[in-house]
JSON list of C-alpha atoms in Angstrom, two decimals:
[
{"chain": "N", "resi": 1, "resn": "MET", "atom": "CA", "xyz": [67.35, -82.19, -7.06]},
{"chain": "N", "resi": 2, "resn": "ASN", "atom": "CA", "xyz": [67.64, -85.17, -4.61]},
{"chain": "N", "resi": 3, "resn": "GLN", "atom": "CA", "xyz": [71.40, -86.37, -5.77]},
{"chain": "N", "resi": 4, "resn": "ARG", "atom": "CA", "xyz": [72.71, -83.03, -5.03]},
{"chain": "N", "resi": 5, "resn": "PRO", "atom": "CA", "xyz": [75.29, -82.78, -1.91]},
{"chain": "N", "resi": 6, "resn": "LEU", "atom": "CA", "xyz": [73.89, -80.92, 1.31]},
{"chain": "N", "resi": 7, "resn": "SER", "atom": "CA", "xyz": [76.05, -78.37, 2.43]},
{"chain": "N", "resi": 8, "resn": "PRO", "atom": "CA", "xyz": [77.35, -79.08, 6.19]},
{"chain": "N", "resi": 9, "resn": "HIS", "atom": "CA", "xyz": [75.09, -77.08, 8.80]},
{"chain": "N", "resi": 10, "resn": "LEU", "atom": "CA", "xyz": [75.45, -76.11, 12.24]},
{"chain": "N", "resi": 11, "resn": "GLU", "atom": "CA", "xyz": [74.16, -79.31, 13.40]},
{"chain": "N", "resi": 12, "resn": "ILE", "atom": "CA", "xyz": [77.02, -81.37, 11.94]},
{"chain": "N", "resi": 13, "resn": "TRP", "atom": "CA", "xyz": [79.78, -79.29, 13.00]},
{"chain": "N", "resi": 14, "resn": "ARG", "atom": "CA", "xyz": [81.28, -79.32, 16.43]},
{"chain": "N", "resi": 15, "resn": "TRP", "atom": "CA", "xyz": [81.75, -75.91, 17.95]},
{"chain": "N", "resi": 16, "resn": "GLY", "atom": "CA", "xyz": [85.09, -75.66, 18.85]},
{"chain": "N", "resi": 17, "resn": "PRO", "atom": "CA", "xyz": [87.35, -72.39, 19.78]},
{"chain": "N", "resi": 18, "resn": "HIS", "atom": "CA", "xyz": [88.86, -71.60, 16.06]},
{"chain": "N", "resi": 19, "resn": "MET", "atom": "CA", "xyz": [84.73, -71.10, 15.14]},
{"chain": "N", "resi": 20, "resn": "LEU", "atom": "CA", "xyz": [84.24, -68.73, 18.21]},
{"chain": "N", "resi": 21, "resn": "VAL", "atom": "CA", "xyz": [88.03, -66.77, 17.18]},
{"chain": "N", "resi": 22, "resn": "SER", "atom": "CA", "xyz": [86.16, -66.58, 13.85]},
{"chain": "N", "resi": 23, "resn": "ILE", "atom": "CA", "xyz": [83.03, -64.90, 15.05]},
{"chain": "N", "resi": 24, "resn": "LEU", "atom": "CA", "xyz": [84.70, -62.84, 17.39]},
{"chain": "N", "resi": 25, "resn": "HIS", "atom": "CA", "xyz": [87.17, -61.37, 14.78]},
{"chain": "N", "resi": 26, "resn": "ARG", "atom": "CA", "xyz": [83.88, -60.42, 12.60]},
{"chain": "N", "resi": 27, "resn": "ALA", "atom": "CA", "xyz": [82.06, -58.89, 15.28]},
{"chain": "N", "resi": 28, "resn": "THR", "atom": "CA", "xyz": [84.82, -56.56, 16.57]},
{"chain": "N", "resi": 29, "resn": "GLY", "atom": "CA", "xyz": [85.62, -55.67, 13.51]},
{"chain": "N", "resi": 30, "resn": "ASP", "atom": "CA", "xyz": [82.28, -54.42, 12.78]},
{"chain": "N", "resi": 31, "resn": "GLY", "atom": "CA", "xyz": [82.15, -53.11, 16.39]},
{"chain": "N", "resi": 32, "resn": "MET", "atom": "CA", "xyz": [85.28, -51.01, 15.92]},
{"chain": "N", "resi": 33, "resn": "ALA", "atom": "CA", "xyz": [83.61, -49.70, 12.47]},
{"chain": "N", "resi": 34, "resn": "LEU", "atom": "CA", "xyz": [80.64, -48.70, 14.01]},
{"chain": "N", "resi": 35, "resn": "VAL", "atom": "CA", "xyz": [80.97, -47.97, 17.44]},
{"chain": "N", "resi": 36, "resn": "GLY", "atom": "CA", "xyz": [84.55, -46.64, 17.04]},
{"chain": "N", "resi": 37, "resn": "LEU", "atom": "CA", "xyz": [83.70, -44.33, 14.04]},
{"chain": "N", "resi": 38, "resn": "GLY", "atom": "CA", "xyz": [81.06, -42.77, 16.12]},
{"chain": "N", "resi": 39, "resn": "VAL", "atom": "CA", "xyz": [83.48, -41.95, 19.27]},
{"chain": "N", "resi": 40, "resn": "LEU", "atom": "CA", "xyz": [86.14, -40.45, 16.89]},
{"chain": "N", "resi": 41, "resn": "LEU", "atom": "CA", "xyz": [83.66, -38.35, 15.32]},
{"chain": "N", "resi": 42, "resn": "TRP", "atom": "CA", "xyz": [81.91, -37.38, 18.28]},
{"chain": "N", "resi": 43, "resn": "TRP", "atom": "CA", "xyz": [85.82, -36.56, 19.63]},
{"chain": "N", "resi": 44, "resn": "LEU", "atom": "CA", "xyz": [86.72, -34.79, 16.46]},
{"chain": "N", "resi": 45, "resn": "GLY", "atom": "CA", "xyz": [83.44, -32.68, 16.37]},
{"chain": "N", "resi": 46, "resn": "SER", "atom": "CA", "xyz": [83.95, -31.63, 20.01]},
{"chain": "N", "resi": 47, "resn": "LEU", "atom": "CA", "xyz": [87.36, -30.62, 19.58]},
{"chain": "N", "resi": 48, "resn": "ALA", "atom": "CA", "xyz": [86.13, -28.43, 16.57]},
{"chain": "N", "resi": 49, "resn": "SER", "atom": "CA", "xyz": [83.34, -27.11, 18.29]},
{"chain": "N", "resi": 50, "resn": "GLY", "atom": "CA", "xyz": [85.18, -25.76, 21.24]},
{"chain": "N", "resi": 51, "resn": "PRO", "atom": "CA", "xyz": [85.78, -26.01, 25.32]},
{"chain": "N", "resi": 52, "resn": "GLU", "atom": "CA", "xyz": [82.46, -26.38, 26.26]},
{"chain": "N", "resi": 53, "resn": "SER", "atom": "CA", "xyz": [81.43, -29.23, 23.70]},
{"chain": "N", "resi": 54, "resn": "TYR", "atom": "CA", "xyz": [84.98, -31.11, 24.55]},
{"chain": "N", "resi": 55, "resn": "ALA", "atom": "CA", "xyz": [83.92, -30.57, 28.62]},
{"chain": "N", "resi": 56, "resn": "THR", "atom": "CA", "xyz": [81.16, -33.00, 27.45]},
{"chain": "N", "resi": 57, "resn": "PHE", "atom": "CA", "xyz": [82.79, -35.49, 25.54]},
{"chain": "N", "resi": 58, "resn": "GLN", "atom": "CA", "xyz": [85.18, -35.73, 28.44]},
{"chain": "N", "resi": 59, "resn": "TRP", "atom": "CA", "xyz": [82.49, -35.85, 31.10]},
{"chain": "N", "resi": 60, "resn": "ALA", "atom": "CA", "xyz": [80.63, -38.62, 28.84]},
{"chain": "N", "resi": 61, "resn": "MET", "atom": "CA", "xyz": [83.76, -40.67, 28.33]},
{"chain": "N", "resi": 62, "resn": "GLY", "atom": "CA", "xyz": [85.04, -40.21, 31.96]},
{"chain": "N", "resi": 63, "resn": "SER", "atom": "CA", "xyz": [81.70, -41.94, 33.22]},
{"chain": "N", "resi": 64, "resn": "PRO", "atom": "CA", "xyz": [81.19, -45.38, 34.03]},
{"chain": "N", "resi": 65, "resn": "ILE", "atom": "CA", "xyz": [79.34, -45.70, 30.81]},
{"chain": "N", "resi": 66, "resn": "GLY", "atom": "CA", "xyz": [82.04, -44.29, 28.78]},
{"chain": "N", "resi": 67, "resn": "TYR", "atom": "CA", "xyz": [84.75, -46.44, 30.51]},
{"chain": "N", "resi": 68, "resn": "LEU", "atom": "CA", "xyz": [82.76, -49.80, 29.58]},
{"chain": "N", "resi": 69, "resn": "VAL", "atom": "CA", "xyz": [82.41, -48.20, 25.71]},
{"chain": "N", "resi": 70, "resn": "LEU", "atom": "CA", "xyz": [86.29, -47.31, 25.62]},
{"chain": "N", "resi": 71, "resn": "VAL", "atom": "CA", "xyz": [87.33, -50.47, 27.39]},
{"chain": "N", "resi": 72, "resn": "GLY", "atom": "CA", "xyz": [85.17, -52.32, 25.07]},
{"chain": "N", "resi": 73, "resn": "LEU", "atom": "CA", "xyz": [86.45, -50.69, 22.22]},
{"chain": "N", "resi": 74, "resn": "SER", "atom": "CA", "xyz": [90.16, -51.50, 23.35]},
{"chain": "N", "resi": 75, "resn": "TRP", "atom": "CA", "xyz": [89.11, -55.11, 23.81]},
{"chain": "N", "resi": 76, "resn": "ALA", "atom": "CA", "xyz": [87.63, -55.50, 20.40]},
{"chain": "N", "resi": 77, "resn": "PHE", "atom": "CA", "xyz": [90.64, -53.67, 19.11]},
{"chain": "N", "resi": 78, "resn": "PHE", "atom": "CA", "xyz": [93.01, -56.48, 20.88]},
{"chain": "N", "resi": 79, "resn": "THR", "atom": "CA", "xyz": [90.90, -59.70, 20.04]},
{"chain": "N", "resi": 80, "resn": "HIS", "atom": "CA", "xyz": [90.73, -58.67, 15.76]},
{"chain": "N", "resi": 81, "resn": "MET", "atom": "CA", "xyz": [94.41, -58.09, 16.29]},
{"chain": "N", "resi": 82, "resn": "MET", "atom": "CA", "xyz": [95.33, -61.28, 17.64]},
{"chain": "N", "resi": 83, "resn": "SER", "atom": "CA", "xyz": [92.67, -63.12, 15.30]},
{"chain": "N", "resi": 84, "resn": "GLY", "atom": "CA", "xyz": [94.38, -61.33, 12.45]},
{"chain": "N", "resi": 85, "resn": "LEU", "atom": "CA", "xyz": [97.80, -62.45, 13.64]},
{"chain": "N", "resi": 86, "resn": "ARG", "atom": "CA", "xyz": [96.69, -65.93, 14.05]},
{"chain": "N", "resi": 87, "resn": "HIS", "atom": "CA", "xyz": [95.19, -65.52, 10.28]},
{"chain": "N", "resi": 88, "resn": "PHE", "atom": "CA", "xyz": [98.23, -64.06, 8.89]},
{"chain": "N", "resi": 89, "resn": "VAL", "atom": "CA", "xyz": [100.16, -67.00, 10.33]},
{"chain": "N", "resi": 90, "resn": "LEU", "atom": "CA", "xyz": [97.48, -69.38, 8.97]},
{"chain": "N", "resi": 91, "resn": "ASP", "atom": "CA", "xyz": [97.68, -67.58, 5.62]},
{"chain": "N", "resi": 92, "resn": "ILE", "atom": "CA", "xyz": [101.60, -68.27, 5.14]},
{"chain": "N", "resi": 93, "resn": "GLY", "atom": "CA", "xyz": [100.83, -72.03, 5.37]},
{"chain": "N", "resi": 94, "resn": "ALA", "atom": "CA", "xyz": [101.58, -72.92, 9.49]},
{"chain": "N", "resi": 95, "resn": "GLY", "atom": "CA", "xyz": [99.66, -73.50, 12.01]},
{"chain": "N", "resi": 96, "resn": "TYR", "atom": "CA", "xyz": [97.05, -75.88, 10.56]},
{"chain": "N", "resi": 97, "resn": "GLU", "atom": "CA", "xyz": [98.14, -78.73, 12.87]},
{"chain": "N", "resi": 98, "resn": "LEU", "atom": "CA", "xyz": [94.90, -79.65, 14.63]},
{"chain": "N", "resi": 99, "resn": "ASP", "atom": "CA", "xyz": [96.72, -79.33, 18.09]},
{"chain": "N", "resi": 100, "resn": "THR", "atom": "CA", "xyz": [98.50, -75.93, 17.37]},
{"chain": "N", "resi": 101, "resn": "ASN", "atom": "CA", "xyz": [95.25, -74.40, 15.80]},
{"chain": "N", "resi": 102, "resn": "ARG", "atom": "CA", "xyz": [93.62, -75.35, 19.07]},
{"chain": "N", "resi": 103, "resn": "MET", "atom": "CA", "xyz": [96.21, -73.81, 21.05]},
{"chain": "N", "resi": 104, "resn": "TRP", "atom": "CA", "xyz": [96.35, -70.63, 19.47]},
{"chain": "N", "resi": 105, "resn": "SER", "atom": "CA", "xyz": [92.46, -70.39, 19.09]},
{"chain": "N", "resi": 106, "resn": "ILE", "atom": "CA", "xyz": [92.40, -70.57, 22.71]},
{"chain": "N", "resi": 107, "resn": "ALA", "atom": "CA", "xyz": [95.18, -68.37, 23.15]},
{"chain": "N", "resi": 108, "resn": "SER", "atom": "CA", "xyz": [94.28, -65.58, 21.10]},
{"chain": "N", "resi": 109, "resn": "PRO", "atom": "CA", "xyz": [91.16, -64.26, 23.17]},
{"chain": "N", "resi": 110, "resn": "VAL", "atom": "CA", "xyz": [92.85, -64.92, 26.35]},
{"chain": "N", "resi": 111, "resn": "ILE", "atom": "CA", "xyz": [96.05, -62.50, 25.08]},
{"chain": "N", "resi": 112, "resn": "ALA", "atom": "CA", "xyz": [93.41, -59.95, 24.03]},
{"chain": "N", "resi": 113, "resn": "ILE", "atom": "CA", "xyz": [92.47, -60.01, 27.47]},
{"chain": "N", "resi": 114, "resn": "LEU", "atom": "CA", "xyz": [95.27, -59.67, 28.97]},
{"chain": "N", "resi": 115, "resn": "LEU", "atom": "CA", "xyz": [96.52, -56.83, 26.52]},
{"chain": "N", "resi": 116, "resn": "THR", "atom": "CA", "xyz": [93.24, -55.01, 27.04]},
{"chain": "N", "resi": 117, "resn": "ALA", "atom": "CA", "xyz": [94.03, -55.11, 30.99]},
{"chain": "N", "resi": 118, "resn": "ALA", "atom": "CA", "xyz": [97.62, -54.22, 30.45]},
{"chain": "N", "resi": 119, "resn": "PHE", "atom": "CA", "xyz": [96.82, -51.56, 28.11]},
{"chain": "N", "resi": 120, "resn": "TRP", "atom": "CA", "xyz": [94.24, -49.94, 30.82]},
{"chain": "N", "resi": 121, "resn": "ALA", "atom": "CA", "xyz": [96.51, -50.56, 33.71]},
{"chain": "N", "resi": 122, "resn": "VAL", "atom": "CA", "xyz": [98.74, -48.19, 31.92]},
{"chain": "N", "resi": 123, "resn": "ILE", "atom": "CA", "xyz": [96.48, -45.64, 31.36]},
{"chain": "N", "resi": 124, "resn": "LEU", "atom": "CA", "xyz": [94.70, -45.59, 34.46]},
{"chain": "N", "resi": 125, "resn": "LEU", "atom": "CA", "xyz": [98.02, -46.34, 37.19]},
{"chain": "N", "resi": 126, "resn": "GLY", "atom": "CA", "xyz": [100.64, -43.92, 34.57]}
]
C-alpha cells in the first residue's frame, strides 16, 4: 500500500487562471441549468396563465433583484461561452503553450464581462 503513487492534491498544484476558468465553466453551466431553467419555466408558465400572471413576472424581473438574476444569468452565459470556445481551441490541439494558455485563461472572463456589459447596454439603452 505504501508503494502506490499519490494523486496530486491542491496543496501541490499552484493556483492559476486556467483553474479558475475551469471552475467557472462548471459553476456557470450548473447555474444556468438550475436558475435559468427556473426563470424560463416561470416565464412560460406566466405566459400560459394569463395577463395578471405575466404582469407579476414582469414586475419581478423588473425589480432590482430580478435585474440581478438576469444580469447574473447573462454573465454566466457569456462566461460559459468564452470558456467553451477556449476549450474548443484546446480540443483541436492549439493553445497549449504556457503563455498562450495563460493569456486566454485571463482573457476569457474579461471578455465575458465586456460582452455582458455590452449586452445590457444594448438592452437598456436601445
